[in-house]
PDB file of C-alpha atoms in Angstrom:
ATOM      1  CA  MET T   1     -48.183  34.429  27.968  1.00  0.00           C
ATOM      2  CA  LYS T   2     -48.608  34.267  24.266  1.00  0.00           C
ATOM      3  CA  LEU T   3     -50.674  31.427  22.940  1.00  0.00           C
ATOM      4  CA  ILE T   4     -49.513  29.713  19.757  1.00  0.00           C
ATOM      5  CA  ASP T   5     -52.088  29.413  17.054  1.00  0.00           C
ATOM      6  CA  LYS T   6     -52.643  25.942  15.576  1.00  0.00           C
ATOM      7  CA  LYS T   7     -51.888  27.271  12.087  1.00  0.00           C
ATOM      8  CA  GLN T   8     -48.571  28.754  13.224  1.00  0.00           C
ATOM      9  CA  LEU T   9     -47.636  25.527  14.997  1.00  0.00           C
ATOM     10  CA  SER T  10     -48.413  23.364  11.965  1.00  0.00           C
ATOM     11  CA  ALA T  11     -46.465  25.756   9.681  1.00  0.00           C
ATOM     12  CA  TRP T  12     -43.477  25.643  12.050  1.00  0.00           C
ATOM     13  CA  ILE T  13     -43.550  21.800  12.176  1.00  0.00           C
ATOM     14  CA  LYS T  14     -43.861  21.664   8.372  1.00  0.00           C
ATOM     15  CA  ARG T  15     -40.784  23.910   7.954  1.00  0.00           C
ATOM     16  CA  LYS T  16     -38.734  21.796  10.392  1.00  0.00           C
ATOM     17  CA  LEU T  17     -39.739  18.536   8.683  1.00  0.00           C
ATOM     18  CA  THR T  18     -38.928  19.973   5.245  1.00  0.00           C
ATOM     19  CA  ARG T  19     -35.450  21.071   6.377  1.00  0.00           C
ATOM     20  CA  THR T  20     -34.795  17.740   8.069  1.00  0.00           C
ATOM     21  CA  SER T  21     -35.855  15.719   5.014  1.00  0.00           C
ATOM     22  CA  LEU T  22     -33.710  17.957   2.773  1.00  0.00           C
ATOM     23  CA  LEU T  23     -30.672  17.379   5.006  1.00  0.00           C
ATOM     24  CA  LEU T  24     -31.272  13.613   5.035  1.00  0.00           C
ATOM     25  CA  ALA T  25     -31.613  13.539   1.242  1.00  0.00           C
ATOM     26  CA  CYS T  26     -28.354  15.498   0.796  1.00  0.00           C
ATOM     27  CA  GLY T  27     -26.551  13.251   3.290  1.00  0.00           C
ATOM     28  CA  GLY T  28     -27.802  10.139   1.512  1.00  0.00           C
ATOM     29  CA  GLY T  29     -26.598  11.527  -1.807  1.00  0.00           C
ATOM     30  CA  LEU T  30     -23.155  12.324  -0.407  1.00  0.00           C
ATOM     31  CA  SER T  31     -22.799   8.869   1.113  1.00  0.00           C
ATOM     32  CA  VAL T  32     -22.555   7.248  -2.324  1.00  0.00           C
ATOM     33  CA  VAL T  33     -19.790   9.586  -3.557  1.00  0.00           C
ATOM     34  CA  PRO T  34     -16.446   7.739  -3.467  1.00  0.00           C
ATOM     35  CA  LEU T  35     -13.794   9.444  -1.354  1.00  0.00           C
ATOM     36  CA  ILE T  36     -10.198   9.700  -2.502  1.00  0.00           C
ATOM     37  CA  SER T  37      -7.779   7.930  -0.183  1.00  0.00           C
ATOM     38  CA  VAL T  38      -5.276  10.318   1.383  1.00  0.00           C
ATOM     39  CA  SER T  39      -2.957   7.583   2.634  1.00  0.00           C
ATOM     40  CA  SER T  40       0.012   6.804   0.388  1.00  0.00           C
ATOM     41  CA  GLU T  41       0.042   3.303   1.822  1.00  0.00           C
ATOM     42  CA  ASN T  42      -3.149   2.357  -0.012  1.00  0.00           C
ATOM     43  CA  THR T  43      -2.270   3.782  -3.413  1.00  0.00           C
ATOM     44  CA  PHE T  44      -0.588   0.555  -4.511  1.00  0.00           C
ATOM     45  CA  ASP T  45      -2.138  -2.877  -4.869  1.00  0.00           C
ATOM     46  CA  ARG T  46       0.176  -5.734  -4.083  1.00  0.00           C
ATOM     47  CA  ILE T  47       1.202  -7.867  -7.028  1.00  0.00           C
ATOM     48  CA  GLN T  48       2.550 -10.796  -5.039  1.00  0.00           C
ATOM     49  CA  ALA T  49       1.147 -12.454  -1.945  1.00  0.00           C
ATOM     50  CA  GLY T  50       2.818 -11.317   1.238  1.00  0.00           C
ATOM     51  CA  GLU T  51       5.154 -13.450   3.278  1.00  0.00           C
ATOM     52  CA  TRP T  52       6.664 -13.462   6.760  1.00  0.00           C
ATOM     53  CA  VAL T  53      10.389 -12.734   6.670  1.00  0.00           C
ATOM     54  CA  VAL T  54      13.173 -12.206   9.193  1.00  0.00           C
ATOM     55  CA  ALA T  55      14.515  -8.669   8.902  1.00  0.00           C
ATOM     56  CA  SER T  56      17.504  -6.859  10.335  1.00  0.00           C
ATOM     57  CA  MET T  57      18.827  -3.310  10.102  1.00  0.00           C
ATOM     58  CA  TYR T  58      22.070  -2.080   8.595  1.00  0.00           C
ATOM     59  CA  TRP T  59      23.767   1.313   8.597  1.00  0.00           C
ATOM     60  CA  GLU T  60      27.335   0.838   7.335  1.00  0.00           C
ATOM     61  CA  ASP T  61      28.777   3.648   5.235  1.00  0.00           C
ATOM     62  CA  LYS T  62      29.228   1.992   1.839  1.00  0.00           C
ATOM     63  CA  LEU T  63      28.087   1.980  -1.759  1.00  0.00           C
ATOM     64  CA  VAL T  64      24.912   0.075  -2.668  1.00  0.00           C
ATOM     65  CA  SER T  65      24.508  -2.239  -5.665  1.00  0.00           C
ATOM     66  CA  THR T  66      23.464   0.634  -7.922  1.00  0.00           C
ATOM     67  CA  GLY T  67      26.778   2.416  -7.230  1.00  0.00           C
ATOM     68  CA  LYS T  68      25.227   5.230  -5.185  1.00  0.00           C
ATOM     69  CA  ALA T  69      26.167   6.123  -1.621  1.00  0.00           C
ATOM     70  CA  PHE T  70      24.105   4.383   1.063  1.00  0.00           C
ATOM     71  CA  ASN T  71      21.690   6.658   2.938  1.00  0.00           C
ATOM     72  CA  PRO T  72      21.231   5.173   6.439  1.00  0.00           C
ATOM     73  CA  ILE T  73      18.169   7.287   7.264  1.00  0.00           C
ATOM     74  CA  GLY T  74      16.403   6.605   3.936  1.00  0.00           C
ATOM     75  CA  TRP T  75      13.541   4.192   3.373  1.00  0.00           C
ATOM     76  CA  HIS T  76      15.511   1.470   1.611  1.00  0.00           C
ATOM     77  CA  ALA T  77      16.100  -2.250   1.937  1.00  0.00           C
ATOM     78  CA  ALA T  78      18.349  -5.020   0.664  1.00  0.00           C
ATOM     79  CA  HIS T  79      16.969  -8.324  -0.654  1.00  0.00           C
ATOM     80  CA  LYS T  80      18.685 -11.352  -2.172  1.00  0.00           C
ATOM     81  CA  THR T  81      16.402 -11.963  -5.177  1.00  0.00           C
ATOM     82  CA  LEU T  82      13.970  -9.070  -5.768  1.00  0.00           C
ATOM     83  CA  PRO T  83      15.025  -6.729  -8.597  1.00  0.00           C
ATOM     84  CA  ILE T  84      16.618  -3.386  -7.715  1.00  0.00           C
ATOM     85  CA  GLY T  85      13.925  -0.702  -7.678  1.00  0.00           C
ATOM     86  CA  THR T  86      11.137  -2.990  -6.438  1.00  0.00           C
ATOM     87  CA  LEU T  87       8.696  -1.275  -4.093  1.00  0.00           C
ATOM     88  CA  ILE T  88       7.647  -3.364  -1.076  1.00  0.00           C
ATOM     89  CA  ARG T  89       5.434  -2.771   1.946  1.00  0.00           C
ATOM     90  CA  VAL T  90       6.925  -3.978   5.220  1.00  0.00           C
ATOM     91  CA  SER T  91       4.641  -4.324   8.263  1.00  0.00           C
ATOM     92  CA  ASN T  92       5.574  -4.916  11.892  1.00  0.00           C
ATOM     93  CA  PRO T  93       2.872  -7.080  13.560  1.00  0.00           C
ATOM     94  CA  LYS T  94       3.926  -6.093  17.090  1.00  0.00           C
ATOM     95  CA  ASN T  95       2.978  -2.416  16.766  1.00  0.00           C
ATOM     96  CA  HIS T  96       0.874  -2.468  13.548  1.00  0.00           C
ATOM     97  CA  ARG T  97       3.189  -0.047  11.721  1.00  0.00           C
ATOM     98  CA  SER T  98       3.896  -0.384   8.012  1.00  0.00           C
ATOM     99  CA  ILE T  99       6.119   1.458   5.558  1.00  0.00           C
ATOM    100  CA  ASN T 100       6.775   1.334   1.806  1.00  0.00           C
ATOM    101  CA  VAL T 101      10.479   0.874   1.015  1.00  0.00           C
ATOM    102  CA  THR T 102      12.481   0.470  -2.182  1.00  0.00           C
ATOM    103  CA  ILE T 103      14.959  -2.348  -2.794  1.00  0.00           C
ATOM    104  CA  ASN T 104      18.268  -0.699  -3.660  1.00  0.00           C
ATOM    105  CA  ASP T 105      20.869  -3.249  -2.551  1.00  0.00           C
ATOM    106  CA  ARG T 106      21.673  -6.965  -2.370  1.00  0.00           C
ATOM    107  CA  GLY T 107      21.776  -8.889   0.870  1.00  0.00           C
ATOM    108  CA  PRO T 108      21.589  -9.898   3.625  1.00  0.00           C
ATOM    109  CA  PHE T 109      24.466 -12.320   3.368  1.00  0.00           C
ATOM    110  CA  VAL T 110      23.737 -13.998   6.697  1.00  0.00           C
ATOM    111  CA  ALA T 111      21.901 -17.306   7.105  1.00  0.00           C
ATOM    112  CA  ASN T 112      18.222 -17.204   8.137  1.00  0.00           C
ATOM    113  CA  ARG T 113      17.719 -13.538   7.196  1.00  0.00           C
ATOM    114  CA  ASP T 114      15.638 -12.435   4.236  1.00  0.00           C
ATOM    115  CA  LEU T 115      15.586  -8.639   4.384  1.00  0.00           C
ATOM    116  CA  ASP T 116      17.965  -5.877   5.485  1.00  0.00           C
ATOM    117  CA  LEU T 117      16.235  -2.583   6.262  1.00  0.00           C
ATOM    118  CA  SER T 118      18.021   0.742   6.411  1.00  0.00           C
ATOM    119  CA  LEU T 119      18.288   2.288   9.873  1.00  0.00           C
ATOM    120  CA  GLY T 120      15.601   4.880   9.023  1.00  0.00           C
ATOM    121  CA  ALA T 121      13.073   2.286   7.815  1.00  0.00           C
ATOM    122  CA  GLY T 122      13.779  -0.084  10.708  1.00  0.00           C
ATOM    123  CA  THR T 123      13.417   2.695  13.274  1.00  0.00           C
ATOM    124  CA  LEU T 124      10.074   3.816  11.823  1.00  0.00           C
ATOM    125  CA  LEU T 125       8.859   0.212  12.028  1.00  0.00           C
ATOM    126  CA  GLY T 126      10.029  -0.046  15.623  1.00  0.00           C
ATOM    127  CA  LEU T 127      12.547  -2.848  15.039  1.00  0.00           C
ATOM    128  CA  ARG T 128      15.360  -3.440  17.475  1.00  0.00           C
ATOM    129  CA  GLY T 129      17.945  -5.691  15.879  1.00  0.00           C
ATOM    130  CA  LEU T 130      16.270  -8.759  14.357  1.00  0.00           C
ATOM    131  CA  GLY T 131      12.528  -9.034  13.919  1.00  0.00           C
ATOM    132  CA  THR T 132       9.844 -10.889  12.020  1.00  0.00           C
ATOM    133  CA  VAL T 133       7.965  -8.654   9.586  1.00  0.00           C
ATOM    134  CA  TYR T 134       5.338  -9.113   6.885  1.00  0.00           C
ATOM    135  CA  MET T 135       6.575  -8.188   3.395  1.00  0.00           C
ATOM    136  CA  GLU T 136       4.348  -7.520   0.359  1.00  0.00           C
ATOM    137  CA  VAL T 137       5.641  -6.728  -3.140  1.00  0.00           C
ATOM    138  CA  LEU T 138       3.832  -3.641  -4.474  1.00  0.00           C
ATOM    139  CA  SER T 139       5.573  -3.025  -7.799  1.00  0.00           C
ATOM    140  CA  ILE T 140       8.415  -4.489  -9.806  1.00  0.00           C
ATOM    141  CA  PRO T 141      10.211  -2.068 -12.142  1.00  0.00           C
ATOM    142  CA  PRO T 142      10.154  -2.866 -15.865  1.00  0.00           C
ATOM    143  CA  ILE T 143      13.459  -3.908 -17.383  1.00  0.00           C
ATOM    144  CA  ARG T 144      14.592  -3.381 -20.969  1.00  0.00           C
ATOM    145  CA  ILE T 145      15.892  -6.224 -23.095  1.00  0.00           C
ATOM    146  CA  ALA T 146      16.815  -5.546 -26.734  1.00  0.00           C
ATOM    147  CA  GLY T 147      14.697  -2.390 -26.909  1.00  0.00           C
ATOM    148  CA  ARG T 148      11.492  -3.999 -25.563  1.00  0.00           C
ATOM    149  CA  SER T 149       9.952  -3.391 -22.160  1.00  0.00           C
ATOM    150  CA  TRP T 150       9.559  -6.441 -19.965  1.00  0.00           C
ATOM    151  CA  LYS T 151       8.232  -6.986 -16.496  1.00  0.00           C
ATOM    152  CA  VAL T 152       9.743  -9.695 -14.301  1.00  0.00           C
ATOM    153  CA  CYS T 153       7.223 -12.294 -13.122  1.00  0.00           C
ATOM    154  CA  SER T 154       6.948 -12.852  -9.410  1.00  0.00           C
ATOM    155  CA  ARG T 155       8.931 -15.886  -8.206  1.00  0.00           C
ATOM    156  CA  SER T 156      10.362 -16.463 -11.671  1.00  0.00           C
ATOM    157  CA  THR T 157      13.580 -15.605 -13.438  1.00  0.00           C
ATOM    158  CA  ARG T 158      11.945 -15.439 -16.878  1.00  0.00           C
ATOM    159  CA  PRO T 159      10.855 -11.965 -17.984  1.00  0.00           C
ATOM    160  CA  MET T 160       7.288 -11.512 -19.184  1.00  0.00           C
ATOM    161  CA  PRO T 161       6.150  -8.927 -21.778  1.00  0.00           C
ATOM    162  CA  LEU T 162       4.339  -5.920 -20.287  1.00  0.00           C
ATOM    163  CA  ALA T 163       1.249  -6.636 -22.381  1.00  0.00           C
ATOM    164  CA  ARG T 164       0.832  -9.962 -20.557  1.00  0.00           C
ATOM    165  CA  ALA T 165       1.593  -8.597 -17.086  1.00  0.00           C
ATOM    166  CA  PHE T 166      -0.999  -9.365 -14.423  1.00  0.00           C
ATOM    167  CA  SER T 167      -3.754  -6.826 -13.874  1.00  0.00           C
ATOM    168  CA  PRO T 168      -6.463  -7.354 -11.244  1.00  0.00           C
ATOM    169  CA  ALA T 169      -9.235  -6.198 -13.616  1.00  0.00           C
ATOM    170  CA  SER T 170      -8.356  -8.763 -16.310  1.00  0.00           C
ATOM    171  CA  HIS T 171      -8.067 -11.466 -13.654  1.00  0.00           C
ATOM    172  CA  TRP T 172     -11.627 -10.773 -12.437  1.00  0.00           C
ATOM    173  CA  ARG T 173     -12.973 -10.663 -16.019  1.00  0.00           C
ATOM    174  CA  GLU T 174     -11.393 -14.050 -16.765  1.00  0.00           C
ATOM    175  CA  HIS T 175     -13.292 -15.545 -13.840  1.00  0.00           C
ATOM    176  CA  GLY T 176     -16.709 -14.179 -14.798  1.00  0.00           C
ATOM    177  CA  PHE T 177     -16.873 -10.915 -12.841  1.00  0.00           C
ATOM    178  CA  HIS T 178     -17.502  -8.270 -15.514  1.00  0.00           C
ATOM    179  CA  SER T 179     -18.478  -5.370 -13.284  1.00  0.00           C
ATOM    180  CA  LEU T 180     -17.654  -4.719  -9.663  1.00  0.00           C
TER     181      LEU T 180
END
């Protein structure tokens, strides 16, 4: 049996401790690096508080409000008041699924319903017929009036100039939070 010299043992322990401390330092440095989100669901911040709505699915072969042919397997929805082109996130609380859909039609024209989802969007959410879903407005498309760009305010029919549109950073600065 070979005996280990005290000097060799202390040198071996010193090497192991040096490598371990180097790995811990590198790991600590990497932990403060922000990671880019891969999920497309989190790339938008909502601009209007979410609300619970009653949704249904539709799949009739027809033209939508924009004049284009309806795509039943697309990720589209119909809403009574949101502008055409608005991007919304719809979440099903029963199975925790959510999907971003675009408003491209008007409707539903049935009492006690707020949202009509295309067959593709409703199937991905796991809806069967009617269902209660959580809807968040992610973006409202700008509209042009007399050559100027305007953005429609949430829950209002008056347009608002783009320069005065809500931004989360300016909101926090107005309330005393200058750096996050």
